[in-house]
Tab-separated table of C-alpha atoms and ligand atoms in Angstrom:
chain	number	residue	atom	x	y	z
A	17	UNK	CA	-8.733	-12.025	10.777
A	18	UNK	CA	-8.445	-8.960	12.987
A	19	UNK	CA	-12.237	-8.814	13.624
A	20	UNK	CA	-12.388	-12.430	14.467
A	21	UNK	CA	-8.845	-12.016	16.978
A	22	UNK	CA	-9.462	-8.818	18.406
A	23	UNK	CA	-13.151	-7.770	18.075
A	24	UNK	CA	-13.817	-5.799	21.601
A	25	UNK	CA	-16.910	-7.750	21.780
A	26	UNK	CA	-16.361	-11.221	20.451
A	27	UNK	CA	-12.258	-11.115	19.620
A	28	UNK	CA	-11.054	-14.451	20.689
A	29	UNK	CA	-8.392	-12.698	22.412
A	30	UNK	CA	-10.448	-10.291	24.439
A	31	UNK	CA	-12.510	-12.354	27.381
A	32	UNK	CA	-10.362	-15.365	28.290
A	33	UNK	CA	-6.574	-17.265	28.860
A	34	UNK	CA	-6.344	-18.915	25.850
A	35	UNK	CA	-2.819	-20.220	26.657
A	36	UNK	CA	-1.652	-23.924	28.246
A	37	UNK	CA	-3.384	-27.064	28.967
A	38	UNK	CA	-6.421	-25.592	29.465
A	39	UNK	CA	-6.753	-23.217	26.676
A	40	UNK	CA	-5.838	-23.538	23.214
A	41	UNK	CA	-1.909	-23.240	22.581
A	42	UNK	CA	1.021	-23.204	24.398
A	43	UNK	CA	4.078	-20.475	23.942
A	44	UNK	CA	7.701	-20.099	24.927
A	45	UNK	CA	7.437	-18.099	27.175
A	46	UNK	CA	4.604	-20.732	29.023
A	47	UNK	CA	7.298	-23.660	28.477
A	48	UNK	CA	10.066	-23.054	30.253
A	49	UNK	CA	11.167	-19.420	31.908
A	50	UNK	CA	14.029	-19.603	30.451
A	51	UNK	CA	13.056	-18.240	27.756
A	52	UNK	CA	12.078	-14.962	28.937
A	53	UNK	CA	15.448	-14.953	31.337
A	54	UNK	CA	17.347	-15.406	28.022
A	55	UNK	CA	15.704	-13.116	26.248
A	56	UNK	CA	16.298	-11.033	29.655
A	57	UNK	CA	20.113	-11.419	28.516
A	58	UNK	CA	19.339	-10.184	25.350
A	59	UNK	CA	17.976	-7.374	26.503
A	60	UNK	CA	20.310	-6.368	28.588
A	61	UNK	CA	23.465	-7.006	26.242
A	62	UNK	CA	21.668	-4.720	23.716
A	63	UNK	CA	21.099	-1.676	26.585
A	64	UNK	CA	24.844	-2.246	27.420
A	65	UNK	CA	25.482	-1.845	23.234
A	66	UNK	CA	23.409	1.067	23.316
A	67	UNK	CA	25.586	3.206	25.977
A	68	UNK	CA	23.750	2.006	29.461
A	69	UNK	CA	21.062	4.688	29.333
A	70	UNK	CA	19.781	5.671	32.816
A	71	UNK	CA	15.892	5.333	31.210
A	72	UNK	CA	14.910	2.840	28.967
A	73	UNK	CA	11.492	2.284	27.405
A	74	UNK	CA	10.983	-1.535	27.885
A	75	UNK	CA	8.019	-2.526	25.486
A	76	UNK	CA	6.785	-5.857	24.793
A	77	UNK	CA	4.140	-6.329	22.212
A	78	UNK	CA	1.187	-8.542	22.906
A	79	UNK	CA	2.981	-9.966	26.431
A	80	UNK	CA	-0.224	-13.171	26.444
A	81	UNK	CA	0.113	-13.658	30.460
A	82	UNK	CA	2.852	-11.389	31.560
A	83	UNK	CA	5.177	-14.791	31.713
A	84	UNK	CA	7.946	-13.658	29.601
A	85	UNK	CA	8.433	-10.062	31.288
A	86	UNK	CA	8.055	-11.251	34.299
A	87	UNK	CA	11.154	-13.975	33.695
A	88	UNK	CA	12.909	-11.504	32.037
A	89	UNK	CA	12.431	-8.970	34.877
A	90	UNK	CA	13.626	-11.746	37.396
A	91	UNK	CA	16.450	-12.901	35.590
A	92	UNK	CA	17.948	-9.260	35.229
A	93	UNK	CA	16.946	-8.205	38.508
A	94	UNK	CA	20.894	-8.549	40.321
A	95	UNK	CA	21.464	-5.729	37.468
A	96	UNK	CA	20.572	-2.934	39.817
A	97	UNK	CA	21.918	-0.398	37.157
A	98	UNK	CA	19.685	-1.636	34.338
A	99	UNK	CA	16.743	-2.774	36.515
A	100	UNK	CA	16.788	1.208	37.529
A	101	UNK	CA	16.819	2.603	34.230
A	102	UNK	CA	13.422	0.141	32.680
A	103	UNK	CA	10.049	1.682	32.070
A	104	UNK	CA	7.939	-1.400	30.942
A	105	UNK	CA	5.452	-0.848	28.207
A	106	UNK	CA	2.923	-3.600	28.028
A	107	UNK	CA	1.287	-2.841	24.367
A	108	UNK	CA	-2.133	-5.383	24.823
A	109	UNK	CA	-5.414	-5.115	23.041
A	110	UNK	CA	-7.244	-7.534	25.776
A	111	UNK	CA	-8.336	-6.124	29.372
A	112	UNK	CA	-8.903	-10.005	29.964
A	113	UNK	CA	-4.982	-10.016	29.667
A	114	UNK	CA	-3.455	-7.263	30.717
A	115	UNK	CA	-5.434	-7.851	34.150
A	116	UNK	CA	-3.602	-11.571	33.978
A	117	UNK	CA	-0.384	-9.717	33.334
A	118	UNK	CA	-0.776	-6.834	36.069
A	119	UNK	CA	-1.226	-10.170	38.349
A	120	UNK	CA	1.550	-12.145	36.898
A	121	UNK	CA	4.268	-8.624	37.516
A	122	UNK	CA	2.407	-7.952	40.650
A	123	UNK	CA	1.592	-4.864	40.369
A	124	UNK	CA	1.000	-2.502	43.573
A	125	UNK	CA	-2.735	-1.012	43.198
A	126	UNK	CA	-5.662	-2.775	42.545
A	127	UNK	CA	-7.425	-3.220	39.047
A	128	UNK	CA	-5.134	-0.383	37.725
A	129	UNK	CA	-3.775	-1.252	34.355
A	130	UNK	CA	-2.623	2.839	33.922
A	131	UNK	CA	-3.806	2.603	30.692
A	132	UNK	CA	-2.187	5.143	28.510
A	133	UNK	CA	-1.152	6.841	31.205
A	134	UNK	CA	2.154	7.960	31.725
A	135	UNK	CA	2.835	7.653	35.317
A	136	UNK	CA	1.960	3.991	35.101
A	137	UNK	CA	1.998	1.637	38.592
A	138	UNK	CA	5.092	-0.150	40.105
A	139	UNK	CA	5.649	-3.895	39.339
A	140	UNK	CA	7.106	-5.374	43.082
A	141	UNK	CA	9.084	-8.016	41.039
A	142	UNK	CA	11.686	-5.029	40.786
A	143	UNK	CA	9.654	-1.787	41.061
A	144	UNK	CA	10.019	-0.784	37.576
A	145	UNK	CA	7.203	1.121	36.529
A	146	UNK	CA	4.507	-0.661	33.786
A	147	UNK	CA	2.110	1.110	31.786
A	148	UNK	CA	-0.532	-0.544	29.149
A	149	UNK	CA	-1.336	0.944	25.714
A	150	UNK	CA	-3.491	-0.472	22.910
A	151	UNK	CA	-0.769	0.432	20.039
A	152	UNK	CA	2.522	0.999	20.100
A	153	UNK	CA	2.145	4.572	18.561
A	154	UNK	CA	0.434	5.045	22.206
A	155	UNK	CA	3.808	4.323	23.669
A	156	UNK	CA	5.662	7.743	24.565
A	157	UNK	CA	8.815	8.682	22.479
A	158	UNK	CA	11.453	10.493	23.516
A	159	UNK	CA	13.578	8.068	25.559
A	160	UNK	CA	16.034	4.935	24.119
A	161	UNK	CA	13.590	1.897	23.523
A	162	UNK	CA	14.070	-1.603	23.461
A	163	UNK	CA	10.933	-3.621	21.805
A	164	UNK	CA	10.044	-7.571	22.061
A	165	UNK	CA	7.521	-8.851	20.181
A	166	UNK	CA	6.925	-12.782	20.651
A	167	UNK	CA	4.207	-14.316	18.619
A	168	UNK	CA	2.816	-11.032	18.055
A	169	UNK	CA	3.203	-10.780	14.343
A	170	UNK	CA	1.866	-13.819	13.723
A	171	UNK	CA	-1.529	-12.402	14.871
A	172	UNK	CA	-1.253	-9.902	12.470
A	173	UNK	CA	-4.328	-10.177	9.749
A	174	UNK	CA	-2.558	-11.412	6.283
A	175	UNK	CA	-4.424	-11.161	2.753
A	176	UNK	CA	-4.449	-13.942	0.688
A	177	UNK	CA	-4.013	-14.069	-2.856
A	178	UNK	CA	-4.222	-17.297	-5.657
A	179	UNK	CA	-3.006	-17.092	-9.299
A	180	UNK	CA	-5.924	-17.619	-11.521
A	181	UNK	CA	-6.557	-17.896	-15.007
A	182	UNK	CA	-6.994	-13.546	-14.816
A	183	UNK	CA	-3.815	-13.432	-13.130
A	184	UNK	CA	-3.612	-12.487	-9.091
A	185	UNK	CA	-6.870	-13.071	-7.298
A	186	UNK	CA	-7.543	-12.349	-3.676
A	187	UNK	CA	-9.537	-14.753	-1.887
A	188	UNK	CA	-12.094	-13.495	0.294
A	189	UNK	CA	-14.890	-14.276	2.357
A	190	UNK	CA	-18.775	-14.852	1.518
A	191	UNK	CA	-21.734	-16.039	2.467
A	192	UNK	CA	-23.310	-19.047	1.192
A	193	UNK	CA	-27.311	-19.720	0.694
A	194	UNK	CA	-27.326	-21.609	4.547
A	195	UNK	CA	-25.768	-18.634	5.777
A	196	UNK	CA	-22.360	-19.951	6.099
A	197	UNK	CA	-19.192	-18.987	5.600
A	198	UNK	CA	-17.200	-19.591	2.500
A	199	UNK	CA	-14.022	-18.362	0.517
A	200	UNK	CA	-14.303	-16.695	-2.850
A	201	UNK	CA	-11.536	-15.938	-5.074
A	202	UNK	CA	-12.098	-12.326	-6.505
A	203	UNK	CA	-13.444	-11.769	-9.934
A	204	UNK	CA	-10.485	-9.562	-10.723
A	205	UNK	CA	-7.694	-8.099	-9.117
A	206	UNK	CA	-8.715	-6.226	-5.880
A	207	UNK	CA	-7.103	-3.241	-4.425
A	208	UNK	CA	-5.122	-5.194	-2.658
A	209	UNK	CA	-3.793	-6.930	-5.314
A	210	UNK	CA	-2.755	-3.834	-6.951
A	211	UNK	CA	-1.138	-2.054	-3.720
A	212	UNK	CA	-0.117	-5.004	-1.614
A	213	UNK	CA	0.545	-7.828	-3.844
A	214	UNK	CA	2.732	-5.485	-6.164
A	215	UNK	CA	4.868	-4.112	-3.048
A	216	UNK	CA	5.436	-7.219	-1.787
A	217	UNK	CA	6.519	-9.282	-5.349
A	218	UNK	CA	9.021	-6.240	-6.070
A	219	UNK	CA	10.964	-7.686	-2.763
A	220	UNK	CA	11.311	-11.153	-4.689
A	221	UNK	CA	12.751	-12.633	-7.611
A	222	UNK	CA	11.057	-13.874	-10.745
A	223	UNK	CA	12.131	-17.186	-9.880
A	224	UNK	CA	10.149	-16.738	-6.156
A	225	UNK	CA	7.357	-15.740	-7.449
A	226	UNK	CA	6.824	-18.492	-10.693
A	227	UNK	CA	6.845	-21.173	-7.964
A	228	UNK	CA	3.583	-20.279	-6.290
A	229	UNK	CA	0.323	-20.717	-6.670
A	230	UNK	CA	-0.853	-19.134	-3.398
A	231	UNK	CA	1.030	-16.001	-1.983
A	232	UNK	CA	0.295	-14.359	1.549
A	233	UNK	CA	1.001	-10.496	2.236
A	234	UNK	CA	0.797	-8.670	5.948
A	235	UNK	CA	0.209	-4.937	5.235
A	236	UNK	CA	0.176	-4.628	8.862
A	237	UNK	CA	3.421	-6.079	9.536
A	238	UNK	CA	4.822	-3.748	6.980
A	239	UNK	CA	3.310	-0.476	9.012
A	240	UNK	CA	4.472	-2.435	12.479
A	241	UNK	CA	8.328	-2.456	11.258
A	242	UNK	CA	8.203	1.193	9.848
A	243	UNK	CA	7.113	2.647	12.914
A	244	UNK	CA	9.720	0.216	15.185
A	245	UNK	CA	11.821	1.547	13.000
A	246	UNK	CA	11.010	5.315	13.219
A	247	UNK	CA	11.228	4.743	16.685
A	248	UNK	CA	13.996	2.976	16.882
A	249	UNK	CA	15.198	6.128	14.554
A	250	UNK	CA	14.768	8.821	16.877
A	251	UNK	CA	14.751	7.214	20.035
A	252	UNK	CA	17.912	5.321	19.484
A	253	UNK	CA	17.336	1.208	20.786
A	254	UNK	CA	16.536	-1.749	19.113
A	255	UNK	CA	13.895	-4.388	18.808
A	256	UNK	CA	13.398	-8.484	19.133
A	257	UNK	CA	10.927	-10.000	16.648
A	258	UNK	CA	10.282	-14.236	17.466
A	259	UNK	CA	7.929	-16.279	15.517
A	260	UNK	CA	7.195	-18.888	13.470
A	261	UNK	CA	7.675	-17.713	9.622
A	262	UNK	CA	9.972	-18.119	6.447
A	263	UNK	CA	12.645	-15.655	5.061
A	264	UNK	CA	10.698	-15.118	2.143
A	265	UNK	CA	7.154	-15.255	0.890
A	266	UNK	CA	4.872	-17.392	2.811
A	267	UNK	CA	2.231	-19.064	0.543
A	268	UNK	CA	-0.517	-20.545	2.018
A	269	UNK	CA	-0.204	-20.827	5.680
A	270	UNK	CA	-3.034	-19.161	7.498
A	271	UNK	CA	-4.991	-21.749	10.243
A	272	UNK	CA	-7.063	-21.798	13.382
A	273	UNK	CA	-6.181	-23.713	16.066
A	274	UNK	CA	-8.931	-24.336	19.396
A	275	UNK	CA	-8.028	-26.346	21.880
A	276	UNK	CA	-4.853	-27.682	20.921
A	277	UNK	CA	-5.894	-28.798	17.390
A	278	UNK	CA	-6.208	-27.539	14.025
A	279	UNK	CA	-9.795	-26.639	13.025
A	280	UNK	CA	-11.665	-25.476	9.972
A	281	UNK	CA	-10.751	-20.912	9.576
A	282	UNK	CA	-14.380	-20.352	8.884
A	283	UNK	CA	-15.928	-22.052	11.883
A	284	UNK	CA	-17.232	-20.450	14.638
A	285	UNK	CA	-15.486	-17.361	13.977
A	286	UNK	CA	-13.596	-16.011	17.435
A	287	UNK	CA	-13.569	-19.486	19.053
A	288	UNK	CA	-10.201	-20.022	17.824
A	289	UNK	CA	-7.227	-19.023	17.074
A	290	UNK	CA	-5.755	-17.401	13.471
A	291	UNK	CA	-2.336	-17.207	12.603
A	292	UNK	CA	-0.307	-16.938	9.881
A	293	UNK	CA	3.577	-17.524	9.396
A	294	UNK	CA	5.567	-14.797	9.441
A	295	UNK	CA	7.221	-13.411	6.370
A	296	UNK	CA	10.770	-11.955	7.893
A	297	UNK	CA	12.275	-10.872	4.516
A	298	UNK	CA	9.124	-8.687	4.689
A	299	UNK	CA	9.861	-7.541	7.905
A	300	UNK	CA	13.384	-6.824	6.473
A	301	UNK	CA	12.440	-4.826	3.652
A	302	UNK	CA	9.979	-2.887	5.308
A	303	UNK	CA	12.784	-1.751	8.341
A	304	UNK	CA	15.231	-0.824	5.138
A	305	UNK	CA	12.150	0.921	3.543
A	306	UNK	CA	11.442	3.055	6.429
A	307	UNK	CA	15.031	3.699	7.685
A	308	UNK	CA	18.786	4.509	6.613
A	309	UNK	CA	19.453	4.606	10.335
A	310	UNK	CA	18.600	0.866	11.753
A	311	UNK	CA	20.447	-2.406	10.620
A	312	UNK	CA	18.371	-5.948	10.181
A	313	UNK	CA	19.882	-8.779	11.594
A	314	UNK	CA	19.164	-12.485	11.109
A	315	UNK	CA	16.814	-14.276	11.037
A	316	UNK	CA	18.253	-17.043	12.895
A	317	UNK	CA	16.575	-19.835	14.500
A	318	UNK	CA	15.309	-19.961	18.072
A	319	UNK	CA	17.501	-22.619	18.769
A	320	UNK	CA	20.978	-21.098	17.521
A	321	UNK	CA	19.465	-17.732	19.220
A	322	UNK	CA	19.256	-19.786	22.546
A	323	UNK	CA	21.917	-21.468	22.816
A	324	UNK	CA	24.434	-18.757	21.506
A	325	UNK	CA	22.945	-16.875	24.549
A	326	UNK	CA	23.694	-19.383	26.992
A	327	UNK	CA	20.492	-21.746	27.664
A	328	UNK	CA	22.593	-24.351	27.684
A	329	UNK	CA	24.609	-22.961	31.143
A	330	UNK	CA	21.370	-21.849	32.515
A	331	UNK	CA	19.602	-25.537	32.054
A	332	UNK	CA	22.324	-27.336	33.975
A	333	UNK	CA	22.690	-24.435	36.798
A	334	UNK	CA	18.933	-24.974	37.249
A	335	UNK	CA	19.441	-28.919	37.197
A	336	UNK	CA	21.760	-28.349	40.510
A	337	UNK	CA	19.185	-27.118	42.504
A	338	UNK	CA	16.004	-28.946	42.110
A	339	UNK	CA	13.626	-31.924	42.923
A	340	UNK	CA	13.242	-34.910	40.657
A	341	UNK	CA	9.652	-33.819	39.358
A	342	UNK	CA	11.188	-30.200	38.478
A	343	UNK	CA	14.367	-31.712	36.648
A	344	UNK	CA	11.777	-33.496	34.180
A	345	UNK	CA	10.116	-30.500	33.389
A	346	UNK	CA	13.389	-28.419	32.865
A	347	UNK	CA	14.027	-31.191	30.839
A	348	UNK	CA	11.286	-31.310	28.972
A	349	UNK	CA	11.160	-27.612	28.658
A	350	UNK	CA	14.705	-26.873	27.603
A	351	UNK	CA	14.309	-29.451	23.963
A	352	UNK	CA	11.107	-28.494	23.487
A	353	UNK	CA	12.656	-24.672	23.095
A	354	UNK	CA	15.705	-25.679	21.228
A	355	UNK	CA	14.437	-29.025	19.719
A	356	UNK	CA	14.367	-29.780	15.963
A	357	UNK	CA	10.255	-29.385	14.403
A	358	UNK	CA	10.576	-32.244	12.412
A	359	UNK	CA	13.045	-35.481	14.648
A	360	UNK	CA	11.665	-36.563	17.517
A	361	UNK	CA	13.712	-35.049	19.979
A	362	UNK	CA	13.065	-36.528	23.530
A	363	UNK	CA	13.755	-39.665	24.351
A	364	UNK	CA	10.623	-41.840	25.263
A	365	UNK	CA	7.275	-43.225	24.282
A	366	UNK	CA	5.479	-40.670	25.226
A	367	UNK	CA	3.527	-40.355	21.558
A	368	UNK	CA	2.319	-37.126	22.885
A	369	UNK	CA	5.710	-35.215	23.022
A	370	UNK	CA	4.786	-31.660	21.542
A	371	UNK	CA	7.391	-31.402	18.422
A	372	UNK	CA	10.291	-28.458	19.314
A	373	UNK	CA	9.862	-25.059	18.699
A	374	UNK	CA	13.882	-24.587	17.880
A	375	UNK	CA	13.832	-24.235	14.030
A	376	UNK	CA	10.462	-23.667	13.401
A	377	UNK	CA	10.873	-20.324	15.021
A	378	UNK	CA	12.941	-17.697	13.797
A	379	UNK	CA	14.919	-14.725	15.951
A	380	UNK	CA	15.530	-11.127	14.216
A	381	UNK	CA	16.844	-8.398	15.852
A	382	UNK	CA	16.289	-4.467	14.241
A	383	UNK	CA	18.510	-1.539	15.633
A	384	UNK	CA	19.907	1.951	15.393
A	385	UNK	CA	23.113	1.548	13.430
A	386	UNK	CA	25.109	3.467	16.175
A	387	UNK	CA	24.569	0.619	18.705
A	388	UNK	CA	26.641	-1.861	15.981
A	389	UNK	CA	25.617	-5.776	15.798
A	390	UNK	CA	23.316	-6.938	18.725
A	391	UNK	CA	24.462	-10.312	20.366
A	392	UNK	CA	24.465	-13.008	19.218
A	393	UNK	CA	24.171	-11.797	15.299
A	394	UNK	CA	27.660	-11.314	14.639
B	12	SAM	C1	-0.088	-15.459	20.267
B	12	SAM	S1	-0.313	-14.424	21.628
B	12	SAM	C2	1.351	-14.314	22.217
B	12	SAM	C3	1.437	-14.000	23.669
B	12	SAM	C4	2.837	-13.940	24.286
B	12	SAM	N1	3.709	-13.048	23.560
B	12	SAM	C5	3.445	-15.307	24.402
B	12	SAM	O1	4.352	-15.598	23.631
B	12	SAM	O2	3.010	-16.082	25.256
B	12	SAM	C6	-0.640	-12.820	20.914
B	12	SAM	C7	-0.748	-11.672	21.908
B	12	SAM	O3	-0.916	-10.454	21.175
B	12	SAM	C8	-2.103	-9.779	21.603
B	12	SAM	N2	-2.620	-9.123	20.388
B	12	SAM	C9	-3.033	-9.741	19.254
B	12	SAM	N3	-3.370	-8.819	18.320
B	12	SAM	C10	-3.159	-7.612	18.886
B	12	SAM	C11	-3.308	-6.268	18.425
B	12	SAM	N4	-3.745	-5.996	17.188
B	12	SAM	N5	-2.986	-5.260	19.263
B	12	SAM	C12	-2.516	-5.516	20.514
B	12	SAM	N6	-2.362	-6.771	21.005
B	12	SAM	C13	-2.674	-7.805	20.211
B	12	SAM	C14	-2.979	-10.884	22.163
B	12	SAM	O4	-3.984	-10.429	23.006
B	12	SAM	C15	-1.923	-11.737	22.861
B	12	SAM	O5	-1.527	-11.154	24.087
């Protein structure tokens, strides 16, 4: 999964825009920009939580197009006090996207992503400084640090493992005699059955785990939340996790998705997307795990995370002020962020209405225990 995503070569993330119309999936951030300007308020309630510090390590992991930053960075931008004090931190495998997302920030010099380095170049939306890194270990420590990851874990490679007449397989990939791939369930438990599978079922109940048949574990989601929380640790800040996942094991959820629709995993490795849902009692665990110092809040869904923050005030502000054409796609925009997954929400025949994002994805927020309950957690 993190050959066939990220490969430097071949990764399906690394040579094109795979996001909108014209690529393969849409996000939040790419609906509406509200989304990033309320995740903008977020951001900027948690820096006032955490004391107003006069430099803050902004860091978004796997920022797709720049969209959300560059909303959130627009919406905040009256903040003079907080606008002065950001230091954005784009953390991107792809040079095919973090040149769209030094465009989308406009950044000052040409085809200068400062990768890894420190000085960074100036974004003219409001001057902050932006640097690219490849991990977010790459990121400097040292100063208070606010993280947002948005559909970043989902991208995160997951093993999969099926309870067989042995016990705990993993399934895994072969070959077949046309040279095709295929999946395989192991002839006994793997190693990462033994490591993996075992850390992750001592999270659960009994009662959890005798339901499934199918169980999916995300070692690198584990290591992700240790080190946000390390740095969250000594660095003092907090961070914002959204995706699609479950508060509790995921079983069998891993797909590919090219242009818009779901395909077979094996084909054509690289032309489409993987994901997997997220598992946020995981995520949970792991912070706890790694850290007496941070506190795990939610998760709640994107729709009770939205509209606790206000999207509501912000649609019907925007409504005020625009033509007929843009009111539809505020519209449109604002239920398909807040909007049940499963009722049609939108009124209309329009049979090819994309179903709402507002429970399906989930909001958690990790912090340093000094900075108390981040908004809107309580
Ligand atoms: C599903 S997209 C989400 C993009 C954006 N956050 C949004 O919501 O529109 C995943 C993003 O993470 C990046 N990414 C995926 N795996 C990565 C990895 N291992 N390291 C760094 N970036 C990664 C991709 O290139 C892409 O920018």
């Amino acid at each position: 999964m993190e050959e066939v995503l990220t490969n430097p070569k071949a990764g399906f993330y690394i040579n094109r825009d795979v996001f909108g119309a014209g690529g393969d999936f849409i996000t939040s951030p790419e609906v509406s920009q509200m989304f990033g300007e309320m995740v903008g308020v977020w951001t900027m309630c948690l820096w006032e939580q955490m004391g107003q510090p006069e430099k803050v390590n902004l860091v978004e992991l796997g920022p797709g197009r720049g969209t959300l930053m560059a909303d959130l960075l627009r919406g905040t931008s009256k903040f003079e006090k907080f606008k002065k004090s950001l230091h954005i931190h784009m953390v991107e495998c792809s040079p095919t996207l973090q040149k769209l997302q030094y465009s989308t920030l406009r950044c000052a010099d040409e085809h200068n992503t400062g990768n890894n380095n420190d000085e960074g170049t100036i974004s003219m939306l409001t001057g902050a400084t932006v640097s690219w890194h490849a991990t977010l270990e790459q990121v400097p420590s040292g100063t208070p640090t606010i993280i947002i990851g948005h559909e970043f874990y989902d991208a995160l490679p997951v093993h999969q493992f099926q309870k067989a007449s042995l016990g705990w397989c993993e399934k895994m990939v072969d070959v077949a005699d046309d040279s095709s791939f295929r999946f395989v369930l192991s002839p006994q438990p793997t190693p990462a059955t033994l490591l993996y599978l075992r850390k992750r079922c001592k999270w659960a109940s009994q009662e959890e785990i005798a339901k499934l048949d199918h169980i999916e574990v995300c070692p690198k989601a584990m290591e992700l939340t240790h080190s946000i929380a390390k740095r969250i640790t000594s660095d003092g800040g907090g961070a914002l996790i959204i995706d699609y996942g479950l508060n509790g094991i995921v079983s069998d959820s891993l797909q590919a998705i090219r242009k818009h629709k779901f395909v077979d995993i094996l084909d054509n490795p690289g032309s489409a997307d993987l994901s997997a849902y997220v598992d946020f009692a995981s995520i949970k665990h792991s912070a706890e795990e790694a850290s007496e110092n941070v506190t795990v809040h939610g998760p709640i869904t994107q729709s009770q995370f939205l509209g606790s923050l206000g999207i509501n005030f912000r649609v019907e502000a925007l409504l005020q002020n625009c033509t007929d054409e843009q009111a539809e796609l505020l519209k449109t925009g604002y239920w398909r962020l807040v909007g049940d997954g499963e009722a049609p929400f939108w009124e209309g025949p329009d049979e090819e209405t994309p179903i709402g994002m507002g429970t399906r994805y989930l909001a958690m927020a990790i912090v340093n225990k000094n900075h108390g309950v981040p908004i809107p957690f309580q």
